[in-house]
Short mmCIF file of C-alpha atoms in Angstrom, two decimals:
data_model
loop_
_atom_site.label_atom_id
_atom_site.label_comp_id
_atom_site.label_asym_id
_atom_site.label_seq_id
_atom_site.Cartn_x
_atom_site.Cartn_y
_atom_site.Cartn_z
CA MET A 23 -67.27 33.53 13.82
CA PHE A 24 -64.25 31.34 14.61
CA PHE A 25 -62.39 32.00 11.36
CA LYS A 26 -63.03 35.74 11.30
CA LYS A 27 -59.78 37.75 11.37
CA ASN A 28 -59.13 40.60 13.77
CA LYS A 29 -58.99 43.97 12.08
CA LYS A 30 -55.86 44.96 14.00
CA ASN A 31 -52.81 42.75 14.26
CA SER A 32 -49.61 43.91 15.98
CA LYS A 33 -47.61 40.94 14.72
CA ILE A 34 -45.55 41.47 11.58
CA ASN A 35 -46.29 39.09 8.71
CA LEU A 36 -43.86 39.32 5.80
CA GLY A 37 -45.37 36.35 3.98
CA VAL A 38 -45.10 32.58 3.76
CA MET A 39 -42.29 30.53 2.28
CA GLU A 40 -44.39 28.70 -0.33
CA ALA A 41 -45.71 30.85 -3.18
CA GLU A 42 -48.88 28.75 -3.31
CA GLY A 43 -49.69 29.97 0.20
CA GLU A 44 -49.87 33.54 -1.11
CA SER A 45 -51.86 32.79 -4.25
CA ASN A 46 -55.49 32.61 -3.11
CA GLU A 47 -58.08 35.07 -1.85
CA SER A 48 -57.77 33.97 1.78
CA SER A 49 -53.98 34.44 1.91
CA SER A 50 -52.81 36.74 4.68
CA VAL A 51 -50.23 38.14 2.26
CA LYS A 52 -51.31 38.14 -1.37
CA LEU A 53 -48.53 37.60 -3.87
CA VAL A 54 -50.03 39.96 -6.40
CA ASP A 55 -49.80 42.81 -3.86
CA VAL A 56 -46.08 42.37 -3.17
CA PHE A 57 -44.67 40.90 -6.40
CA ASP A 58 -42.41 42.79 -8.76
CA ASP A 59 -40.22 41.43 -11.54
CA ASP A 60 -37.03 42.62 -9.83
CA LEU A 61 -34.71 40.49 -11.98
CA GLY A 62 -36.39 41.23 -15.32
CA VAL A 63 -37.30 37.59 -15.96
CA LEU A 64 -40.62 38.42 -17.61
CA ASP A 65 -38.77 40.49 -20.20
CA GLU A 66 -36.39 37.57 -20.80
CA LEU A 67 -39.36 35.28 -21.41
CA THR A 68 -40.59 37.51 -24.24
CA SER A 69 -37.58 36.29 -26.23
CA GLN A 70 -36.82 32.69 -27.21
CA LYS A 71 -36.10 31.73 -23.59
CA PHE A 72 -38.51 29.36 -21.87
CA ILE A 73 -36.51 27.73 -19.04
CA VAL A 74 -36.26 29.52 -15.68
CA ILE A 75 -33.44 28.16 -13.51
CA GLY A 76 -32.84 28.92 -9.87
CA ARG A 77 -32.03 27.48 -6.49
CA LYS A 78 -34.80 26.14 -4.33
CA GLY A 79 -36.35 29.24 -2.79
CA ALA A 80 -35.17 31.64 -5.49
CA GLY A 81 -38.72 32.50 -6.55
CA LYS A 82 -39.57 30.17 -9.44
CA SER A 83 -42.99 29.18 -8.11
CA ALA A 84 -43.75 32.79 -7.16
CA LEU A 85 -43.05 33.78 -10.76
CA ALA A 86 -45.36 31.01 -12.01
CA SER A 87 -48.14 32.03 -9.62
CA TYR A 88 -47.84 35.67 -10.67
CA ILE A 89 -47.97 34.83 -14.39
CA PHE A 90 -50.97 32.57 -13.78
CA TYR A 91 -52.82 35.21 -11.76
CA THR A 92 -52.20 38.12 -14.12
CA MET A 93 -52.95 36.18 -17.31
CA ASN A 94 -56.14 34.63 -15.98
CA ASN A 95 -57.36 38.07 -14.93
CA GLU A 96 -56.97 39.31 -18.50
CA PRO A 97 -59.91 38.44 -20.81
CA THR A 98 -57.52 37.88 -23.72
CA ASP A 99 -55.08 35.54 -21.95
CA GLU A 100 -55.11 31.96 -20.69
CA CYS A 101 -52.60 30.16 -18.46
CA SER A 102 -52.31 26.80 -16.71
CA ILE A 103 -49.68 25.38 -14.33
CA ILE A 104 -48.72 21.72 -14.76
CA LYS A 105 -47.11 20.24 -11.67
CA HIS A 106 -45.34 17.00 -10.95
CA ASP A 107 -48.44 15.56 -9.30
CA SER A 108 -50.43 16.11 -12.52
CA ILE A 109 -48.03 13.87 -14.41
CA GLU A 110 -48.02 11.33 -11.56
CA ARG A 111 -51.81 11.32 -11.49
CA GLU A 112 -51.82 10.66 -15.21
CA LEU A 113 -49.54 7.66 -14.70
CA ASN A 114 -51.63 6.31 -11.83
CA LEU A 115 -54.88 6.66 -13.77
CA GLN A 116 -53.40 4.60 -16.55
CA GLY A 117 -52.04 1.91 -14.23
CA LEU A 118 -48.44 2.85 -14.88
CA GLU A 119 -45.76 2.85 -12.22
CA THR A 120 -44.14 6.03 -10.95
CA GLY A 121 -40.92 6.55 -12.85
CA SER A 122 -42.07 4.91 -16.09
CA VAL A 123 -40.11 5.99 -19.14
CA LEU A 124 -42.06 8.71 -20.93
CA SER A 125 -41.09 9.53 -24.47
CA LEU A 126 -40.86 12.91 -26.12
CA ASP A 127 -44.25 12.16 -27.69
CA PHE A 128 -45.90 11.72 -24.29
CA TYR A 129 -44.95 15.28 -23.34
CA LYS A 130 -45.98 16.62 -26.75
CA TRP A 131 -49.37 15.02 -26.21
CA LEU A 132 -49.64 16.43 -22.70
CA VAL A 133 -48.80 19.98 -23.82
CA MET A 134 -51.06 19.85 -26.88
CA VAL A 135 -54.08 18.65 -24.94
CA LYS A 136 -53.50 21.30 -22.26
CA LEU A 137 -53.20 23.96 -24.98
CA ILE A 138 -56.49 22.87 -26.58
CA GLU A 139 -58.10 23.10 -23.13
CA LEU A 140 -56.88 26.70 -22.85
CA LEU A 141 -58.28 27.52 -26.28
CA LEU A 142 -61.64 25.97 -25.40
CA ASN A 143 -61.96 28.59 -22.67
CA GLN A 144 -62.30 31.17 -25.47
CA GLU A 145 -65.05 29.48 -27.46
CA CYS A 146 -66.34 32.83 -28.69
CA LEU A 147 -63.31 33.10 -31.00
CA PHE A 148 -64.25 29.99 -32.96
CA GLY A 149 -67.72 30.78 -34.22
CA ASP A 150 -66.76 29.93 -37.80
CA LEU A 151 -65.73 26.36 -36.96
CA LYS A 152 -68.18 23.51 -37.42
CA SER A 153 -68.89 20.66 -35.01
CA PHE A 154 -67.06 22.44 -32.22
CA GLU A 155 -68.84 20.24 -29.69
CA LYS A 156 -66.93 17.26 -31.12
CA LEU A 157 -63.60 18.85 -30.19
CA LYS A 158 -64.97 19.38 -26.68
CA GLU A 159 -66.04 15.76 -26.62
CA PHE A 160 -62.55 14.62 -27.65
CA ILE A 161 -60.99 16.59 -24.79
CA GLU A 162 -63.63 15.40 -22.34
CA LEU A 163 -63.01 11.76 -23.24
CA ASN A 164 -59.27 12.20 -22.81
CA ARG A 165 -59.26 14.93 -20.14
CA GLY A 166 -56.37 14.92 -17.72
CA GLY A 167 -54.35 12.75 -20.04
CA ILE A 168 -54.98 9.75 -22.19
CA LYS A 169 -57.92 7.43 -21.99
CA ILE A 170 -56.39 4.10 -22.81
CA THR A 171 -58.28 1.78 -25.09
CA GLU A 172 -55.11 -0.02 -26.04
CA ARG A 173 -51.60 -0.08 -24.68
CA LYS A 174 -48.51 -1.68 -26.07
CA VAL A 175 -44.87 -1.69 -25.04
CA VAL A 176 -42.05 -1.74 -27.52
CA ASN A 177 -38.39 -2.32 -26.73
CA GLU A 178 -36.49 0.28 -28.68
CA GLU A 179 -34.39 3.35 -28.30
CA PHE A 180 -36.54 6.38 -29.02
CA ASN A 181 -35.60 10.07 -29.18
CA GLY A 182 -32.58 9.61 -26.97
CA SER A 183 -34.52 7.84 -24.18
CA ARG A 184 -33.60 4.25 -23.42
CA GLY A 185 -35.81 1.54 -22.07
CA ASN A 186 -39.42 0.59 -22.60
CA ASN A 187 -41.38 3.10 -24.56
CA VAL A 188 -45.08 3.13 -23.75
CA GLU A 189 -47.57 3.92 -26.49
CA PHE A 190 -51.14 4.74 -25.48
CA GLY A 191 -54.31 4.26 -27.42
CA ILE A 192 -56.84 7.09 -27.33
CA ASP A 193 -60.41 7.70 -28.44
CA ALA A 194 -59.94 9.69 -31.64
CA LYS A 195 -63.42 9.46 -33.24
CA PRO A 196 -64.62 12.93 -32.14
CA LEU A 197 -61.36 14.51 -33.29
CA LYS A 198 -61.64 12.92 -36.73
CA PHE A 199 -65.24 14.12 -37.04
CA PHE A 200 -64.22 17.69 -36.14
CA MET A 201 -61.36 17.61 -38.64
CA LYS A 202 -63.51 16.27 -41.47
CA ASN A 203 -66.19 18.94 -40.98
CA ASN A 204 -63.59 21.72 -40.98
CA GLY A 205 -61.67 20.66 -44.05
CA LEU A 206 -58.69 19.22 -42.18
CA THR A 207 -57.26 16.07 -43.67
CA SER A 208 -56.66 13.36 -41.09
CA ILE A 209 -54.02 10.68 -41.54
CA LYS A 210 -55.92 7.97 -43.36
CA GLN A 211 -54.11 4.99 -41.87
CA VAL A 212 -54.89 5.92 -38.28
CA ARG A 213 -57.09 3.45 -36.43
CA ASN A 214 -60.03 4.46 -34.24
CA SER A 215 -57.81 3.94 -31.18
CA PRO A 216 -54.46 5.29 -32.32
CA SER A 217 -51.36 5.69 -30.22
CA ILE A 218 -50.00 9.08 -29.25
CA TYR A 219 -47.38 8.87 -31.98
CA GLU A 220 -50.05 8.33 -34.63
CA ILE A 221 -52.40 11.11 -33.50
CA LEU A 222 -49.86 13.91 -32.93
CA PRO A 223 -49.89 15.15 -36.56
CA ASP A 224 -53.69 15.49 -36.38
CA LEU A 225 -53.48 17.37 -33.11
CA GLU A 226 -50.94 19.75 -34.65
CA LYS A 227 -53.32 20.49 -37.54
CA VAL A 228 -56.21 21.16 -35.15
CA ILE A 229 -54.13 23.49 -32.95
CA ASP A 230 -52.83 25.33 -36.04
CA LYS A 231 -56.45 25.89 -37.08
CA LEU A 232 -57.55 27.05 -33.62
CA LEU A 233 -54.61 29.39 -33.11
CA SER A 234 -54.92 30.94 -36.54
CA CYS A 235 -58.64 31.58 -35.94
CA ALA A 236 -57.92 33.12 -32.53
CA PHE A 237 -55.11 35.23 -33.97
CA ARG A 238 -57.31 36.59 -36.75
CA THR A 239 -60.17 37.34 -34.35
CA ALA A 240 -58.17 38.86 -31.49
CA ASN A 241 -54.45 39.12 -32.20
CA GLU A 242 -53.56 40.21 -28.66
CA ASN A 243 -54.49 36.87 -27.13
CA SER A 244 -51.71 34.98 -25.32
CA TYR A 245 -51.46 31.41 -24.03
CA CYS A 246 -49.05 29.98 -21.51
CA LEU A 247 -48.37 26.59 -19.91
CA ILE A 248 -45.93 26.33 -16.99
CA PHE A 249 -44.25 23.17 -15.69
CA ASP A 250 -43.44 23.53 -11.98
CA ASP A 251 -42.33 21.26 -9.08
CA LEU A 252 -40.46 18.95 -11.45
CA ASP A 253 -37.81 18.27 -8.79
CA ILE A 254 -40.41 16.50 -6.61
CA GLY A 255 -39.79 12.80 -6.94
CA PHE A 256 -36.73 13.42 -9.11
CA ASN A 257 -33.92 10.93 -8.53
CA SER A 258 -30.56 11.71 -10.10
CA SER A 259 -29.42 8.08 -9.93
CA ASN A 260 -32.52 6.85 -11.76
CA SER A 261 -31.95 6.90 -15.51
CA GLU A 262 -35.69 6.94 -16.23
CA SER A 263 -36.16 10.01 -14.04
CA VAL A 264 -33.37 11.83 -15.86
CA SER A 265 -34.56 10.73 -19.32
CA ASN A 266 -38.08 11.96 -18.66
CA LEU A 267 -36.89 15.48 -17.87
CA ILE A 268 -34.72 15.50 -20.97
CA SER A 269 -37.72 14.42 -23.07
CA LEU A 270 -39.81 17.23 -21.58
CA LEU A 271 -37.13 19.81 -22.42
CA ARG A 272 -36.85 18.62 -26.01
CA ALA A 273 -40.61 18.44 -26.54
CA THR A 274 -41.14 21.91 -25.09
CA LYS A 275 -38.43 23.41 -27.27
CA GLN A 276 -40.05 21.99 -30.41
CA ILE A 277 -43.57 23.09 -29.48
CA ASN A 278 -42.45 26.61 -28.54
CA HIS A 279 -40.74 26.99 -31.91
CA LYS A 280 -43.85 25.79 -33.72
CA TRP A 281 -46.42 28.15 -32.19
CA VAL A 282 -44.45 31.16 -30.95
CA LYS A 283 -45.94 33.23 -33.79
CA TYR A 284 -49.34 32.81 -32.12
CA GLN A 285 -48.12 34.18 -28.77
CA PHE A 286 -47.97 30.80 -27.09
CA LYS A 287 -45.21 29.77 -24.70
CA CYS A 288 -44.58 26.72 -22.57
CA ILE A 289 -42.29 27.54 -19.62
CA ILE A 290 -40.24 25.08 -17.56
CA LEU A 291 -39.12 25.92 -14.02
CA LEU A 292 -36.01 23.99 -13.04
CA ARG A 293 -33.75 23.82 -9.99
CA ASP A 294 -30.13 24.72 -10.71
CA ASP A 295 -28.75 21.43 -9.33
CA VAL A 296 -31.01 19.52 -11.73
CA GLU A 297 -29.82 21.72 -14.61
CA ARG A 298 -26.17 20.98 -13.75
CA LEU A 299 -26.89 17.26 -13.78
CA LEU A 300 -28.77 17.30 -17.08
CA SER A 301 -26.09 19.43 -18.77
CA SER A 302 -23.53 16.74 -18.00
CA ARG A 303 -25.64 13.90 -19.41
CA GLU A 304 -26.05 14.78 -23.10
CA SER A 305 -23.76 16.92 -25.21
CA ASP A 306 -26.35 19.26 -26.71
CA LEU A 307 -28.19 20.05 -23.47
CA ASN A 308 -25.57 22.57 -22.39
CA ASN A 309 -26.23 24.50 -25.62
CA LEU A 310 -29.97 24.20 -25.05
CA PHE A 311 -29.68 25.74 -21.58
CA SER A 312 -27.33 28.45 -22.85
CA SER A 313 -29.78 29.50 -25.56
CA TYR A 314 -33.13 29.04 -23.87
CA SER A 315 -32.71 29.60 -20.13
CA THR A 316 -32.63 32.54 -17.74
CA HIS A 317 -31.32 32.39 -14.17
CA LEU A 318 -32.75 33.77 -10.94
CA ASN A 319 -29.57 35.21 -9.44
CA TRP A 320 -30.30 37.65 -6.62
CA TYR A 321 -26.61 38.37 -6.01
CA SER A 322 -26.35 39.94 -9.45
CA LYS A 323 -24.94 43.25 -8.19
CA ALA A 324 -22.62 41.93 -5.49
CA ASP A 325 -22.92 43.03 -1.87
CA ASP A 326 -25.49 45.73 -2.63
CA THR A 327 -28.14 43.14 -3.64
CA PRO A 328 -30.60 45.99 -4.40
CA GLU A 329 -33.19 43.69 -6.01
CA LEU A 330 -33.42 41.51 -2.92
CA LYS A 331 -33.71 44.53 -0.65
CA SER A 332 -36.52 45.86 -2.84
CA PHE A 333 -38.22 42.47 -2.55
CA ILE A 334 -38.27 42.49 1.26
CA GLU A 335 -39.04 46.21 1.65
CA ARG A 336 -42.26 45.86 -0.36
CA ARG A 337 -43.33 43.27 2.19
CA ILE A 338 -42.15 45.44 5.09
CA ARG A 339 -44.26 48.37 3.83
CA ARG A 340 -47.36 46.21 3.54
CA ALA A 341 -46.84 44.50 6.92
CA PHE A 342 -46.18 47.65 8.95
CA LYS A 343 -49.08 49.50 7.38
CA GLU A 344 -51.42 46.62 8.18
CA ALA A 345 -50.12 45.89 11.69
CA GLN A 346 -49.14 49.31 13.00
CA GLY A 347 -50.53 51.87 10.58
CA ILE A 348 -47.03 53.04 9.60
CA GLU A 349 -46.77 54.34 6.04
CA ASN A 350 -43.73 53.72 3.83
CA ALA A 351 -41.85 51.57 6.36
CA SER A 352 -38.44 50.29 5.28
CA TRP A 353 -35.64 48.05 6.51
CA VAL A 354 -34.72 50.42 9.38
CA ASN A 355 -38.23 50.05 10.79
CA LEU A 356 -37.75 46.29 10.99
CA THR A 357 -34.31 45.86 12.58
CA ASN A 358 -31.23 47.74 13.75
CA THR A 359 -29.04 45.17 11.98
CA LEU A 360 -27.58 46.13 8.60
CA PHE A 361 -29.17 44.45 5.58
CA LYS A 362 -25.77 43.15 4.45
CA ASP A 363 -25.22 41.44 7.82
CA ILE A 364 -28.48 39.52 7.39
CA ILE A 365 -27.75 38.61 3.77
CA ASP A 366 -24.38 37.17 4.81
CA LYS A 367 -26.26 34.72 7.03
CA THR A 368 -28.39 33.50 4.12
CA PHE A 369 -28.01 32.13 0.59
CA CYS A 370 -29.32 35.40 -0.84
CA ARG A 371 -32.76 34.16 -1.89
CA PRO A 372 -36.25 35.59 -1.31
CA ARG A 373 -37.31 32.55 0.70
CA ASP A 374 -34.33 33.03 3.02
CA LEU A 375 -35.59 36.44 4.13
CA ILE A 376 -39.16 35.24 4.59
CA ALA A 377 -37.91 32.23 6.59
CA PHE A 378 -35.54 34.42 8.63
CA PHE A 379 -38.34 36.72 9.82
CA GLU A 380 -41.12 34.11 9.88
CA PRO A 381 -41.24 34.01 13.75
CA LEU A 382 -42.38 37.65 13.74
CA SER A 383 -45.82 36.53 12.56
CA LYS A 384 -46.20 34.34 15.67
CA GLU A 385 -44.92 36.57 18.48
CA LYS A 386 -45.16 40.24 19.37
CA TYR A 387 -41.95 42.28 19.20
CA LYS A 388 -41.02 45.90 19.63
CA TYR A 389 -39.56 47.45 16.49
CA PRO A 390 -36.97 47.93 15.25
CA LEU A 391 -35.55 44.64 16.46
CA THR A 392 -32.38 44.76 18.52
CA GLN A 393 -29.25 43.08 17.24
CA GLN A 394 -29.65 40.35 19.87
CA GLU A 395 -33.23 39.66 18.80
CA THR A 396 -32.06 39.47 15.18
CA LEU A 397 -29.30 37.06 16.22
CA ASP A 398 -31.92 34.84 17.87
CA LEU A 399 -33.86 34.84 14.60
CA ALA A 400 -30.67 33.73 12.83
CA ARG A 401 -30.54 30.64 15.07
CA CYS A 402 -34.12 29.74 14.20
CA TYR A 403 -33.37 30.29 10.53
CA GLY A 404 -30.41 27.89 10.78
CA GLN A 405 -32.75 25.14 11.97
CA HIS A 406 -34.98 25.77 8.97
CA ILE A 407 -32.00 25.59 6.60
CA TYR A 408 -30.90 22.28 8.08
CA ARG A 409 -34.27 20.73 7.26
CA GLU A 410 -34.23 22.24 3.78
CA PHE A 411 -30.64 21.12 3.31
CA GLN A 412 -31.55 17.46 3.76
CA ASN A 413 -34.57 17.80 1.52
CA GLU A 414 -32.46 19.37 -1.22
CA LEU A 415 -29.89 16.58 -1.09
CA SER A 416 -32.46 13.77 -1.03
CA SER A 417 -32.87 13.85 -4.83
CA PHE A 418 -29.17 13.18 -5.27
CA TYR A 419 -28.00 11.12 -2.28
CA THR A 420 -29.18 8.24 -0.11
CA VAL A 421 -29.83 8.61 3.62
CA SER A 422 -26.44 7.04 4.45
CA ASP A 423 -24.75 9.34 1.91
CA ILE A 424 -26.27 12.40 3.60
CA LYS A 425 -25.05 11.21 7.01
CA LEU A 426 -21.54 10.96 5.61
CA ILE A 427 -21.82 14.42 4.07
CA MET A 428 -22.84 15.81 7.45
CA LYS A 429 -19.67 14.35 9.00
CA VAL A 430 -17.60 16.03 6.30
CA LEU A 431 -19.36 19.34 6.90
CA LYS A 432 -18.73 19.05 10.61
CA SER A 433 -15.00 18.64 9.98
CA ILE A 434 -14.96 21.64 7.63
CA HIS A 435 -16.90 23.74 10.13
CA LYS A 436 -14.52 22.96 12.99
CA ASN A 437 -11.18 22.93 11.21
CA GLU A 438 -11.44 24.81 7.87
CA SER A 439 -10.05 21.62 6.36
CA LYS A 440 -8.21 21.29 3.08
CA ILE A 441 -9.53 19.06 0.33
CA SER A 442 -6.75 16.53 0.89
CA ASP A 443 -7.75 16.22 4.55
CA LEU A 444 -11.33 15.32 3.66
CA ILE A 445 -10.99 12.67 0.96
CA GLU A 446 -10.31 9.94 3.53
CA PHE A 447 -13.86 10.39 4.86
CA PHE A 448 -15.10 8.82 1.64
CA ASP A 449 -12.95 5.67 1.88
CA GLY A 450 -15.22 2.64 1.77
CA SER A 451 -18.21 4.58 0.45
CA SER A 452 -19.64 4.61 -3.06
CA LEU A 453 -19.23 8.39 -3.27
CA ASP A 454 -16.52 10.20 -5.19
CA GLY A 455 -15.15 12.61 -2.58
CA TYR A 456 -14.03 15.21 -5.10
CA GLU A 457 -17.41 15.22 -6.84
CA VAL A 458 -19.27 15.55 -3.53
CA LEU A 459 -17.10 18.51 -2.45
CA LYS A 460 -17.68 20.16 -5.83
CA ASP A 461 -21.41 19.63 -5.40
CA LEU A 462 -21.39 21.12 -1.89
CA TYR A 463 -19.52 24.12 -3.28
CA ASN A 464 -22.04 24.50 -6.11
CA ARG A 465 -24.80 24.52 -3.49
CA SER A 466 -22.84 27.14 -1.46
CA PHE A 467 -22.86 24.96 1.63
CA ILE A 468 -19.07 25.29 1.62
CA GLY A 469 -16.74 28.00 0.35
CA MET A 470 -13.01 28.55 -0.24
CA ARG A 471 -10.56 30.74 1.66
CA ASN A 472 -7.38 31.44 -0.32
CA SER A 473 -3.90 32.27 0.99
CA LYS A 474 -4.75 35.98 1.06
CA GLY A 475 -7.76 35.36 3.30
CA HIS A 476 -10.31 36.09 0.57
CA VAL A 477 -13.50 34.00 0.81
CA PHE A 478 -15.40 32.68 -2.21
CA PHE A 479 -18.90 31.19 -2.32
CA LYS A 480 -20.64 30.01 -5.47
CA TYR A 481 -23.80 32.06 -4.94
CA LYS A 482 -21.62 35.20 -4.81
CA TYR A 483 -19.85 34.40 -8.07
CA LEU A 484 -20.45 37.04 -10.73
CA ARG A 485 -19.92 36.46 -14.45
CA GLY A 486 -16.70 37.97 -15.68
CA HIS A 487 -14.79 37.14 -12.52
CA THR A 488 -11.76 34.92 -12.98
CA TYR A 489 -12.15 32.93 -9.78
CA GLY A 490 -14.89 31.34 -7.72
CA SER A 491 -17.05 29.71 -10.37
CA GLU A 492 -15.93 26.21 -9.36
CA LEU A 493 -14.21 24.57 -6.42
CA ASN A 494 -10.45 24.72 -7.02
CA LEU A 495 -9.15 21.16 -6.67
CA ASN A 496 -5.58 21.95 -7.73
CA HIS A 497 -4.59 24.24 -4.89
CA GLU A 498 -4.52 24.05 -1.13
CA GLU A 499 -7.29 26.52 -0.33
CA LYS A 500 -8.98 25.97 2.99
CA LEU A 501 -12.67 25.10 2.96
CA LEU A 502 -15.23 26.67 5.28
CA THR A 503 -18.94 26.24 5.83
CA HIS A 504 -21.48 28.93 5.07
CA ASN A 505 -22.33 31.45 7.79
CA VAL A 506 -25.75 29.87 8.13
CA PHE A 507 -24.07 27.13 10.17
CA SER A 508 -22.32 29.51 12.56
CA HIS A 509 -25.06 29.40 15.21
CA GLN A 510 -26.73 26.11 14.40
CA PHE A 511 -24.14 23.57 13.39
CA GLN A 512 -23.57 22.32 16.93
CA ASP A 513 -27.32 21.69 17.21
CA PHE A 514 -27.22 19.22 14.30
CA TYR A 515 -25.19 16.59 16.11
#
C-alpha cells in the first residue's frame, strides 16, 4: 500500500529534531531505542530536584518523552505530560483570555486533579474505599480543568502575583460524598460550588488518602507529572506571563514537598534564558533554582564532549545497521571530519547534531562523507540555526528589536567589534545595548577574544573557571560571532 515502508533504505536517518516525532510507534527512529541518560539527569531527579534547565534543543522534551514512555510501560507507574497548550485550552474553555493572571492556587488545582487522574488508572489499589465512583464522577465533571459554575474576580495581591486574581467555582458534590463515606472531614463552610481556594484542603485530604492506600498496597508505585513547552507563548515583557511561571514554580515546590514520601514528583522543564529572567525578578528564586534544578550541559567535559559523542554514535549504529547492514558503526563511518570540528560549528546540543545531518535522510551519499560534503552540510545547518535564532529571541524582543540585533551581529561578524563600538547602534531604540550584548553572550551567539587571542563562549564555560561566565563589560575584549555564522551570515542579509 502507499504508506508501506521499503525494507531496505540506503539513506541515513539519525532522527528528527523534535522529541515528539520519535515518541510513537510509527516513528522512523524510536526514542526509546536510542535514548540514554548520558548526563545523569534521572539520578538527579531522585533527589529533591524537580526543575530541568537547558537551552532549546538540549534534550528536555526527549527526557520527558523517555520518562513518560518508560513509566507508562511499567504496571506500577503512572506519568502524564502537561504542555502549554493544555493550560491554554483550559483558559479557552473557561472563556478566559490568553495571558490571564493565574494564581498559585490555580496550578495547585491543576496538579492535584492531574494526580488524581493518574491514581484513578490504578483502581485496583483502592478496593477498601467506598463510593469510589463518586470520585470518578468528580473528576469527570471537572476533567481537563475546572467546570465553572461561578466565577468572581477580586483585585488583590496574592502570593506574590499582582493583578486580577481569578477564582473558579467547581462542582464539589461528588467529592463531598466520597469524603463523607470514607471518614474524611470536609470543610463545613464550603458551598456546593466552591472556588479553587476553598476546595484545595479537601483535595489534599483525598490525595493523602489515595496515596497512603496505594503505598500500603504496592509500595513500589511511582507517579510523575511533567510540565513541558512552557516557553511557548511566553513573553518576557508581559508581567502576567512572568508571574504565571513563578506561581507554577512555587506551587510545584510545595506539592513535591508534601507528597515526596509517596514517590510522587512533578517536574518542570525550563529554557535557560527563561530561568535567567525569572532569577532576576524575585530575590528567592535564585535560591530556588540553586536548590531544586539540574542543568543539561553537554559541554561538561570541555572539548572531549564524550556524552554528546555517545549520543550521536548510538544513532549512527542504529542508522547504519538499518540502511546498510553495518554492525557497530561509529563516527568514522559517517564522516572523515573530526568530531571536534563539527562540534565547533554548533552550540553543543543534541538537536544541533541531528539538524546538522538531517539532509542525509533525504539524499543518498557515499560514506564516510568527505570534508567538502560535511562543509556543505554546515551551510544548511546555518540556515536552520538562523530560523531557530529568531524563534528563540521572539519571546524576549519585538520584530524591530530583532532586526536591530541582526545589524549588531553583522558588525561583530565583519569587524570583531569592541563593546564601545557597538553601543551607538542602540541610540534611539528602547533597548539597553549593554543588556542586549550580555544576553547575546549568554545565548552564545557572540563570544569574547582577549588580548592573548583566547576565545570564550558561554556554552563552553565550565564551573570553577575564573573567566567566561559573563560578558566582560569593563575591558576592551573584541567580540566575535559563533562559528555557526561563518558560512551563512552573508546569506541572512
